[in-house]
Amino acid sequence: MTVTALTGISQLVTNDPVHEYAEASSGPLGVVLDAAVVMDGDRVRWTGSATRLPSGVDQVVDLGGRAVVPGFVDSHNHLAFAGDRSDEFAARMAGESYSAGGIRSTVAHTRAASDTDLARSVRRLAGEALRQGTTTIESKSGYGLSVDDERRSLEAVRTVTTESTFLGAHVVPAEFAGRADDYVALVMGEMLDACAPLSRWIDVFCDVGAFDVDQTRAILTAGMAAGLTPRLHAGQLAPGGGIQLAVELGAASADHVTYASDEDVEALAGSTTVATLLPGAEFSTRAVYPDARRLLAAGATVALAADCNPGSSYTTSLPFCIAVAVRDMRMTPAEALWSATAGGAAALRRTDVGRLAVGAAADLIVLDAPSYVHLAYRPGVPLVEAVWRGGERVSGRAF
Ligand code: NIG
Ligand code: FE
């Protein structure tokens, strides 16, 4: 296995707060200045001050004074779909409001797409995300909404990631209009049987126009009995009991949480359920942002994710989400970066990604900037110079 050292790192974010070379003032980010990283195969072998670079390195790459951060861990996406909804977006920007019902127009396109087209679409979006630094990506199904189309969606997702989430309960499809309970029974029965072997997670859109708390509890409980771990969409469009339910069931994450009550925030803070914020959705639906400061002040673990989907947030860019979270949600650049890396890893219950510690995956981003702060300071600029995943450079220009 090749041992590669990256040197000439102006600022290395390790997300290891007790790193022996970390700046004391850098807190959870564990920032090492004038640093180097040694990768052995697909793992991190060593990180520290460049002056202490160990011997036994086969290859040295000098980054010329650039910042290095852990690869982004994007814990919430909907990549398995066909078609787009640019007309709906344009109408919204002209004053229409967003509703869950738009999902059904994507369902029609997704059902008409071949397996090859679905897999191609998932790979295109995962590749787009990777070029912007996302080295670990989660994706849901949820635009098939029949046993076969949900199964096909998950097969497509599995071509790019093992972080696959069964979201048969996204909305009630048109053919079940007025028969929501029959659809819930299908999701918990035959659809779950077909999809559980292809999934790590189970999710429900618990909100107005989608599923209520009782339906959500029934579906998630059935999923848990089938060996899946719950995560859910809660409080995106209106307040409700979804966030408390996430905590009650020990869900890995409650996502959106835009309409969180004080009790919801307290419940999240006292739990292992991560609060995943999706600023792309508020941006693209022109909605009010979640109160990140309240969640952070309470002590909740906060993740940031892209929520790439054709309706409410058609972006794969975590640099964009970081910039919005800093500018409009008042997260600090350090908090936003942590949430898009270590926070995402916590939301996926992973300890091998989201940090650059010895033994962790050699997944990292080289920024064409001297500091990670530039991710928010230089919005819209393609600062991702190179991406290394599993110890290999998978995208980027030569230095
Ligand atoms: O996370 N909230 C539910 N699902 C997506 C939106 C899906 C759509 O509009 O197509 C979301 O925002
Ligand atoms: Fe979503």
PDB file of C-alpha atoms in Angstrom, residues 22-264:
ATOM      1  CA  ALA A  22      -3.979  21.648  17.809  1.00  0.00           C
ATOM      2  CA  GLU A  23      -4.294  25.352  18.469  1.00  0.00           C
ATOM      3  CA  ALA A  24      -5.877  25.629  21.911  1.00  0.00           C
ATOM      4  CA  SER A  25      -8.265  28.309  20.672  1.00  0.00           C
ATOM      5  CA  SER A  26      -9.636  26.151  17.862  1.00  0.00           C
ATOM      6  CA  GLY A  27     -11.995  24.109  20.092  1.00  0.00           C
ATOM      7  CA  PRO A  28     -13.865  21.209  18.462  1.00  0.00           C
ATOM      8  CA  LEU A  29     -12.165  21.748  15.068  1.00  0.00           C
ATOM      9  CA  GLY A  30      -8.728  20.785  16.427  1.00  0.00           C
ATOM     10  CA  VAL A  31      -6.874  23.033  13.958  1.00  0.00           C
ATOM     11  CA  VAL A  32      -3.176  22.345  13.334  1.00  0.00           C
ATOM     12  CA  LEU A  33      -1.160  25.093  11.597  1.00  0.00           C
ATOM     13  CA  ASP A  34       1.706  24.392   9.145  1.00  0.00           C
ATOM     14  CA  ALA A  35       0.591  20.801   9.084  1.00  0.00           C
ATOM     15  CA  ALA A  36       1.031  17.522   7.241  1.00  0.00           C
ATOM     16  CA  VAL A  37      -1.147  14.430   6.820  1.00  0.00           C
ATOM     17  CA  VAL A  38       0.127  10.920   6.164  1.00  0.00           C
ATOM     18  CA  MET A  39      -2.233   8.461   4.480  1.00  0.00           C
ATOM     19  CA  ASP A  40      -1.546   4.722   4.461  1.00  0.00           C
ATOM     20  CA  GLY A  41      -3.789   3.129   1.859  1.00  0.00           C
ATOM     21  CA  ASP A  42      -7.322   4.278   2.601  1.00  0.00           C
ATOM     22  CA  ARG A  43      -6.676   5.372   6.218  1.00  0.00           C
ATOM     23  CA  VAL A  44      -5.082   8.310   7.999  1.00  0.00           C
ATOM     24  CA  ARG A  45      -1.811   7.156   9.537  1.00  0.00           C
ATOM     25  CA  TRP A  46      -0.636  10.428  11.090  1.00  0.00           C
ATOM     26  CA  THR A  47      -1.490  14.144  11.285  1.00  0.00           C
ATOM     27  CA  GLY A  48       0.535  16.874  12.911  1.00  0.00           C
ATOM     28  CA  SER A  49       3.005  19.672  12.556  1.00  0.00           C
ATOM     29  CA  ALA A  50       4.937  19.406   9.245  1.00  0.00           C
ATOM     30  CA  THR A  51       8.222  19.736  11.142  1.00  0.00           C
ATOM     31  CA  ARG A  52       7.514  16.339  12.754  1.00  0.00           C
ATOM     32  CA  LEU A  53       6.700  14.446   9.548  1.00  0.00           C
ATOM     33  CA  PRO A  54       7.482  10.771  10.196  1.00  0.00           C
ATOM     34  CA  SER A  55       9.739   8.750   7.887  1.00  0.00           C
ATOM     35  CA  GLY A  56       8.599   5.842   5.716  1.00  0.00           C
ATOM     36  CA  VAL A  57       6.646   7.915   3.195  1.00  0.00           C
ATOM     37  CA  ASP A  58       6.550   6.764  -0.471  1.00  0.00           C
ATOM     38  CA  GLN A  59       5.128   9.928  -1.974  1.00  0.00           C
ATOM     39  CA  VAL A  60       5.017  13.593  -0.885  1.00  0.00           C
ATOM     40  CA  VAL A  61       2.499  16.096  -2.291  1.00  0.00           C
ATOM     41  CA  ASP A  62       3.188  19.722  -1.400  1.00  0.00           C
ATOM     42  CA  LEU A  63      -0.077  21.671  -1.188  1.00  0.00           C
ATOM     43  CA  GLY A  64       1.646  25.045  -1.255  1.00  0.00           C
ATOM     44  CA  GLY A  65      -0.020  26.675   1.739  1.00  0.00           C
ATOM     45  CA  ARG A  66      -3.627  25.536   1.299  1.00  0.00           C
ATOM     46  CA  ALA A  67      -6.145  24.578   3.984  1.00  0.00           C
ATOM     47  CA  VAL A  68      -7.263  20.944   4.376  1.00  0.00           C
ATOM     48  CA  VAL A  69     -10.557  19.930   5.979  1.00  0.00           C
ATOM     49  CA  PRO A  70     -12.260  16.531   6.428  1.00  0.00           C
ATOM     50  CA  GLY A  71     -14.437  15.422   3.499  1.00  0.00           C
ATOM     51  CA  PHE A  72     -18.022  16.569   3.951  1.00  0.00           C
ATOM     52  CA  VAL A  73     -20.487  14.021   5.341  1.00  0.00           C
ATOM     53  CA  ASP A  74     -23.839  14.855   3.775  1.00  0.00           C
ATOM     54  CA  SER A  75     -26.474  12.985   5.775  1.00  0.00           C
ATOM     55  CA  HIS A  76     -29.711  13.981   3.984  1.00  0.00           C
ATOM     56  CA  ASN A  77     -30.473  13.731   0.261  1.00  0.00           C
ATOM     57  CA  HIS A  78     -33.061  12.453  -2.196  1.00  0.00           C
ATOM     58  CA  LEU A  79     -30.970  11.492  -5.248  1.00  0.00           C
ATOM     59  CA  ALA A  80     -33.211   8.818  -6.821  1.00  0.00           C
ATOM     60  CA  PHE A  81     -35.592  10.698  -9.086  1.00  0.00           C
ATOM     61  CA  ALA A  82     -36.202  11.691 -12.687  1.00  0.00           C
ATOM     62  CA  GLY A  83     -37.257  15.003 -14.200  1.00  0.00           C
ATOM     63  CA  ASP A  84     -36.949  18.425 -12.614  1.00  0.00           C
ATOM     64  CA  ARG A  85     -39.311  21.041 -11.214  1.00  0.00           C
ATOM     65  CA  SER A  86     -37.725  24.245 -12.455  1.00  0.00           C
ATOM     66  CA  ASP A  87     -41.166  25.602 -13.447  1.00  0.00           C
ATOM     67  CA  GLU A  88     -42.396  25.083  -9.887  1.00  0.00           C
ATOM     68  CA  PHE A  89     -39.278  26.872  -8.584  1.00  0.00           C
ATOM     69  CA  ALA A  90     -39.794  29.808 -10.956  1.00  0.00           C
ATOM     70  CA  ALA A  91     -43.462  30.072  -9.915  1.00  0.00           C
ATOM     71  CA  ARG A  92     -42.402  30.042  -6.265  1.00  0.00           C
ATOM     72  CA  MET A  93     -39.905  32.816  -6.817  1.00  0.00           C
ATOM     73  CA  ALA A  94     -42.803  34.742  -8.387  1.00  0.00           C
ATOM     74  CA  GLY A  95     -44.855  34.361  -5.205  1.00  0.00           C
ATOM     75  CA  GLU A  96     -46.332  30.838  -5.067  1.00  0.00           C
ATOM     76  CA  SER A  97     -45.773  28.920  -1.844  1.00  0.00           C
ATOM     77  CA  TYR A  98     -44.189  25.492  -1.381  1.00  0.00           C
ATOM     78  CA  SER A  99     -46.285  22.452  -0.458  1.00  0.00           C
ATOM     79  CA  ALA A 100     -45.544  18.755  -0.013  1.00  0.00           C
ATOM     80  CA  GLY A 101     -47.887  17.983  -2.928  1.00  0.00           C
ATOM     81  CA  GLY A 102     -45.249  18.858  -5.554  1.00  0.00           C
ATOM     82  CA  ILE A 103     -43.524  15.582  -4.707  1.00  0.00           C
ATOM     83  CA  ARG A 104     -46.206  13.724  -6.725  1.00  0.00           C
ATOM     84  CA  SER A 105     -45.120  15.273 -10.032  1.00  0.00           C
ATOM     85  CA  THR A 106     -41.612  13.852  -9.518  1.00  0.00           C
ATOM     86  CA  VAL A 107     -43.160  10.474  -8.672  1.00  0.00           C
ATOM     87  CA  ALA A 108     -44.727  10.278 -12.142  1.00  0.00           C
ATOM     88  CA  HIS A 109     -41.368  10.956 -13.841  1.00  0.00           C
ATOM     89  CA  THR A 110     -39.506   8.557 -11.556  1.00  0.00           C
ATOM     90  CA  ARG A 111     -41.911   5.698 -12.234  1.00  0.00           C
ATOM     91  CA  ALA A 112     -41.452   6.246 -15.979  1.00  0.00           C
ATOM     92  CA  ALA A 113     -37.643   6.154 -15.764  1.00  0.00           C
ATOM     93  CA  SER A 114     -35.709   2.947 -16.478  1.00  0.00           C
ATOM     94  CA  ASP A 115     -33.406   1.364 -13.904  1.00  0.00           C
ATOM     95  CA  THR A 116     -30.444   2.577 -15.959  1.00  0.00           C
ATOM     96  CA  ASP A 117     -31.731   6.158 -16.022  1.00  0.00           C
ATOM     97  CA  LEU A 118     -32.336   6.151 -12.272  1.00  0.00           C
ATOM     98  CA  ALA A 119     -28.858   4.824 -11.521  1.00  0.00           C
ATOM     99  CA  ARG A 120     -27.349   7.348 -13.949  1.00  0.00           C
ATOM    100  CA  SER A 121     -29.171  10.202 -12.234  1.00  0.00           C
ATOM    101  CA  VAL A 122     -28.010   9.079  -8.772  1.00  0.00           C
ATOM    102  CA  ARG A 123     -24.418   8.742  -9.992  1.00  0.00           C
ATOM    103  CA  ARG A 124     -24.510  12.154 -11.672  1.00  0.00           C
ATOM    104  CA  LEU A 125     -25.622  13.871  -8.459  1.00  0.00           C
ATOM    105  CA  ALA A 126     -23.253  11.897  -6.220  1.00  0.00           C
ATOM    106  CA  GLY A 127     -20.414  12.830  -8.585  1.00  0.00           C
ATOM    107  CA  GLU A 128     -21.459  16.476  -8.509  1.00  0.00           C
ATOM    108  CA  ALA A 129     -21.428  16.318  -4.682  1.00  0.00           C
ATOM    109  CA  LEU A 130     -18.031  14.602  -4.639  1.00  0.00           C
ATOM    110  CA  ARG A 131     -16.467  17.328  -6.782  1.00  0.00           C
ATOM    111  CA  GLN A 132     -17.657  19.803  -4.145  1.00  0.00           C
ATOM    112  CA  GLY A 133     -16.091  17.823  -1.322  1.00  0.00           C
ATOM    113  CA  THR A 134     -18.781  15.372  -0.218  1.00  0.00           C
ATOM    114  CA  THR A 135     -16.977  12.089   0.407  1.00  0.00           C
ATOM    115  CA  THR A 136     -19.809  10.382   2.327  1.00  0.00           C
ATOM    116  CA  ILE A 137     -23.375  10.772   1.099  1.00  0.00           C
ATOM    117  CA  GLU A 138     -26.736   9.508   2.291  1.00  0.00           C
ATOM    118  CA  SER A 139     -29.682   9.158  -0.047  1.00  0.00           C
ATOM    119  CA  LYS A 140     -33.301   8.272   0.372  1.00  0.00           C
ATOM    120  CA  SER A 141     -35.826   6.648  -1.910  1.00  0.00           C
ATOM    121  CA  GLY A 142     -39.269   8.308  -1.825  1.00  0.00           C
ATOM    122  CA  TYR A 143     -40.195   9.191  -5.404  1.00  0.00           C
ATOM    123  CA  GLY A 144     -41.264   5.671  -6.372  1.00  0.00           C
ATOM    124  CA  LEU A 145     -44.044   5.095  -3.811  1.00  0.00           C
ATOM    125  CA  SER A 146     -44.874   1.614  -5.096  1.00  0.00           C
ATOM    126  CA  VAL A 147     -43.209  -1.611  -3.999  1.00  0.00           C
ATOM    127  CA  ASP A 148     -41.283  -1.982  -7.227  1.00  0.00           C
ATOM    128  CA  ASP A 149     -40.400   1.682  -7.734  1.00  0.00           C
ATOM    129  CA  GLU A 150     -39.157   2.110  -4.159  1.00  0.00           C
ATOM    130  CA  ARG A 151     -37.070  -1.063  -4.529  1.00  0.00           C
ATOM    131  CA  ARG A 152     -35.647   0.205  -7.863  1.00  0.00           C
ATOM    132  CA  SER A 153     -34.855   3.574  -6.285  1.00  0.00           C
ATOM    133  CA  LEU A 154     -32.902   1.932  -3.477  1.00  0.00           C
ATOM    134  CA  GLU A 155     -31.030  -0.299  -5.937  1.00  0.00           C
ATOM    135  CA  ALA A 156     -29.966   2.909  -7.718  1.00  0.00           C
ATOM    136  CA  VAL A 157     -28.904   4.547  -4.436  1.00  0.00           C
ATOM    137  CA  ARG A 158     -26.834   1.490  -3.527  1.00  0.00           C
ATOM    138  CA  THR A 159     -24.697   2.006  -6.613  1.00  0.00           C
ATOM    139  CA  VAL A 160     -23.142   5.040  -4.864  1.00  0.00           C
ATOM    140  CA  THR A 161     -23.544   4.561  -1.098  1.00  0.00           C
ATOM    141  CA  THR A 162     -24.370   2.126   1.683  1.00  0.00           C
ATOM    142  CA  GLU A 163     -26.077   5.011   3.542  1.00  0.00           C
ATOM    143  CA  SER A 164     -29.409   4.169   1.928  1.00  0.00           C
ATOM    144  CA  THR A 165     -32.715   5.217   3.449  1.00  0.00           C
ATOM    145  CA  PHE A 166     -36.159   3.753   2.763  1.00  0.00           C
ATOM    146  CA  LEU A 167     -38.608   6.682   2.472  1.00  0.00           C
ATOM    147  CA  GLY A 168     -41.719   4.935   1.150  1.00  0.00           C
ATOM    148  CA  ALA A 169     -43.658   7.323   3.429  1.00  0.00           C
ATOM    149  CA  HIS A 170     -42.746  10.528   1.594  1.00  0.00           C
ATOM    150  CA  VAL A 171     -46.339  11.397   0.601  1.00  0.00           C
ATOM    151  CA  VAL A 172     -49.458   9.359  -0.116  1.00  0.00           C
ATOM    152  CA  PRO A 173     -49.362   8.682  -3.873  1.00  0.00           C
ATOM    153  CA  ALA A 174     -52.249   9.836  -6.073  1.00  0.00           C
ATOM    154  CA  GLU A 175     -53.741   6.342  -6.522  1.00  0.00           C
ATOM    155  CA  PHE A 176     -54.214   6.094  -2.731  1.00  0.00           C
ATOM    156  CA  ALA A 177     -55.949   9.509  -2.409  1.00  0.00           C
ATOM    157  CA  GLY A 178     -58.456   9.303   0.453  1.00  0.00           C
ATOM    158  CA  ARG A 179     -56.990   5.941   1.534  1.00  0.00           C
ATOM    159  CA  ALA A 180     -53.920   7.026   3.475  1.00  0.00           C
ATOM    160  CA  ASP A 181     -54.227   4.175   5.970  1.00  0.00           C
ATOM    161  CA  ASP A 182     -54.176   1.620   3.168  1.00  0.00           C
ATOM    162  CA  TYR A 183     -50.960   3.207   1.875  1.00  0.00           C
ATOM    163  CA  VAL A 184     -49.424   3.148   5.378  1.00  0.00           C
ATOM    164  CA  ALA A 185     -50.265  -0.563   5.578  1.00  0.00           C
ATOM    165  CA  LEU A 186     -48.530  -1.143   2.226  1.00  0.00           C
ATOM    166  CA  VAL A 187     -45.413   0.762   3.366  1.00  0.00           C
ATOM    167  CA  MET A 188     -45.226  -1.216   6.637  1.00  0.00           C
ATOM    168  CA  GLY A 189     -45.895  -4.509   4.909  1.00  0.00           C
ATOM    169  CA  GLU A 190     -44.936  -5.546   1.427  1.00  0.00           C
ATOM    170  CA  MET A 191     -42.909  -2.412   0.626  1.00  0.00           C
ATOM    171  CA  LEU A 192     -40.815  -2.684   3.788  1.00  0.00           C
ATOM    172  CA  ASP A 193     -40.192  -6.380   3.074  1.00  0.00           C
ATOM    173  CA  ALA A 194     -38.869  -5.501  -0.388  1.00  0.00           C
ATOM    174  CA  CYS A 195     -36.846  -2.472   0.721  1.00  0.00           C
ATOM    175  CA  ALA A 196     -35.388  -3.399   4.128  1.00  0.00           C
ATOM    176  CA  PRO A 197     -32.637  -5.610   2.649  1.00  0.00           C
ATOM    177  CA  LEU A 198     -31.470  -2.626   0.560  1.00  0.00           C
ATOM    178  CA  SER A 199     -31.578  -0.044   3.370  1.00  0.00           C
ATOM    179  CA  ARG A 200     -29.696   0.967   6.474  1.00  0.00           C
ATOM    180  CA  TRP A 201     -32.238   3.592   7.565  1.00  0.00           C
ATOM    181  CA  ILE A 202     -35.973   4.256   7.547  1.00  0.00           C
ATOM    182  CA  ASP A 203     -37.394   7.777   7.223  1.00  0.00           C
ATOM    183  CA  VAL A 204     -40.889   9.319   7.183  1.00  0.00           C
ATOM    184  CA  PHE A 205     -41.949  12.823   6.114  1.00  0.00           C
ATOM    185  CA  CYS A 206     -43.903  13.742   9.259  1.00  0.00           C
ATOM    186  CA  ASP A 207     -45.537  17.057   8.387  1.00  0.00           C
ATOM    187  CA  VAL A 208     -48.671  18.750   7.045  1.00  0.00           C
ATOM    188  CA  GLY A 209     -49.661  17.266   3.701  1.00  0.00           C
ATOM    189  CA  ALA A 210     -47.620  14.127   4.400  1.00  0.00           C
ATOM    190  CA  PHE A 211     -47.917  11.765   7.437  1.00  0.00           C
ATOM    191  CA  ASP A 212     -49.142  12.421  10.975  1.00  0.00           C
ATOM    192  CA  VAL A 213     -47.406  11.357  14.185  1.00  0.00           C
ATOM    193  CA  ASP A 214     -49.401   8.128  14.656  1.00  0.00           C
ATOM    194  CA  GLN A 215     -48.774   7.004  11.087  1.00  0.00           C
ATOM    195  CA  THR A 216     -45.097   7.943  11.437  1.00  0.00           C
ATOM    196  CA  ARG A 217     -44.720   6.013  14.697  1.00  0.00           C
ATOM    197  CA  ALA A 218     -46.315   2.909  13.168  1.00  0.00           C
ATOM    198  CA  ILE A 219     -44.067   2.984  10.086  1.00  0.00           C
ATOM    199  CA  LEU A 220     -40.828   3.675  11.962  1.00  0.00           C
ATOM    200  CA  THR A 221     -41.599   0.997  14.544  1.00  0.00           C
ATOM    201  CA  ALA A 222     -42.189  -1.547  11.774  1.00  0.00           C
ATOM    202  CA  GLY A 223     -38.906  -0.466  10.167  1.00  0.00           C
ATOM    203  CA  MET A 224     -37.037  -0.918  13.446  1.00  0.00           C
ATOM    204  CA  ALA A 225     -38.494  -4.408  13.799  1.00  0.00           C
ATOM    205  CA  ALA A 226     -37.090  -5.114  10.322  1.00  0.00           C
ATOM    206  CA  GLY A 227     -33.614  -4.054  11.489  1.00  0.00           C
ATOM    207  CA  LEU A 228     -33.539  -0.458  10.187  1.00  0.00           C
ATOM    208  CA  THR A 229     -32.617   2.580  12.264  1.00  0.00           C
ATOM    209  CA  PRO A 230     -35.014   5.558  12.202  1.00  0.00           C
ATOM    210  CA  ARG A 231     -34.373   9.138  11.113  1.00  0.00           C
ATOM    211  CA  LEU A 232     -37.152  11.502  10.123  1.00  0.00           C
ATOM    212  CA  HIS A 233     -38.296  14.678   8.443  1.00  0.00           C
ATOM    213  CA  ALA A 234     -39.949  16.720  11.190  1.00  0.00           C
ATOM    214  CA  GLY A 235     -41.104  20.307  11.603  1.00  0.00           C
ATOM    215  CA  GLN A 236     -40.244  21.507   8.085  1.00  0.00           C
ATOM    216  CA  LEU A 237     -43.574  23.075   7.183  1.00  0.00           C
ATOM    217  CA  ALA A 238     -45.394  23.374  10.518  1.00  0.00           C
ATOM    218  CA  PRO A 239     -45.017  22.551  14.206  1.00  0.00           C
ATOM    219  CA  GLY A 240     -46.046  19.031  15.219  1.00  0.00           C
ATOM    220  CA  GLY A 241     -45.053  16.037  17.292  1.00  0.00           C
ATOM    221  CA  GLY A 242     -42.390  14.697  14.911  1.00  0.00           C
ATOM    222  CA  ILE A 243     -39.351  15.981  16.796  1.00  0.00           C
ATOM    223  CA  GLN A 244     -40.511  14.500  20.128  1.00  0.00           C
ATOM    224  CA  LEU A 245     -41.250  11.244  18.325  1.00  0.00           C
ATOM    225  CA  ALA A 246     -37.709  11.176  16.898  1.00  0.00           C
ATOM    226  CA  VAL A 247     -36.300  11.488  20.416  1.00  0.00           C
ATOM    227  CA  GLU A 248     -38.778   8.952  21.825  1.00  0.00           C
ATOM    228  CA  LEU A 249     -37.749   6.348  19.247  1.00  0.00           C
ATOM    229  CA  GLY A 250     -34.020   7.101  19.570  1.00  0.00           C
ATOM    230  CA  ALA A 251     -33.804   8.227  15.939  1.00  0.00           C
ATOM    231  CA  ALA A 252     -30.325   9.025  14.667  1.00  0.00           C
ATOM    232  CA  SER A 253     -31.544  12.407  13.442  1.00  0.00           C
ATOM    233  CA  ALA A 254     -34.522  14.754  13.229  1.00  0.00           C
ATOM    234  CA  ASP A 255     -34.225  16.727  10.002  1.00  0.00           C
ATOM    235  CA  HIS A 256     -35.344  20.264   9.076  1.00  0.00           C
ATOM    236  CA  VAL A 257     -36.629  21.091  12.643  1.00  0.00           C
ATOM    237  CA  THR A 258     -37.509  24.572  11.402  1.00  0.00           C
ATOM    238  CA  TYR A 259     -40.647  24.695  13.561  1.00  0.00           C
ATOM    239  CA  ALA A 260     -39.141  23.407  16.808  1.00  0.00           C
ATOM    240  CA  SER A 261     -40.768  24.405  20.113  1.00  0.00           C
ATOM    241  CA  ASP A 262     -38.726  25.072  23.262  1.00  0.00           C
ATOM    242  CA  GLU A 263     -39.724  21.581  24.450  1.00  0.00           C
ATOM    243  CA  ASP A 264     -38.528  20.106  21.158  1.00  0.00           C
TER     244      ASP A 264
END
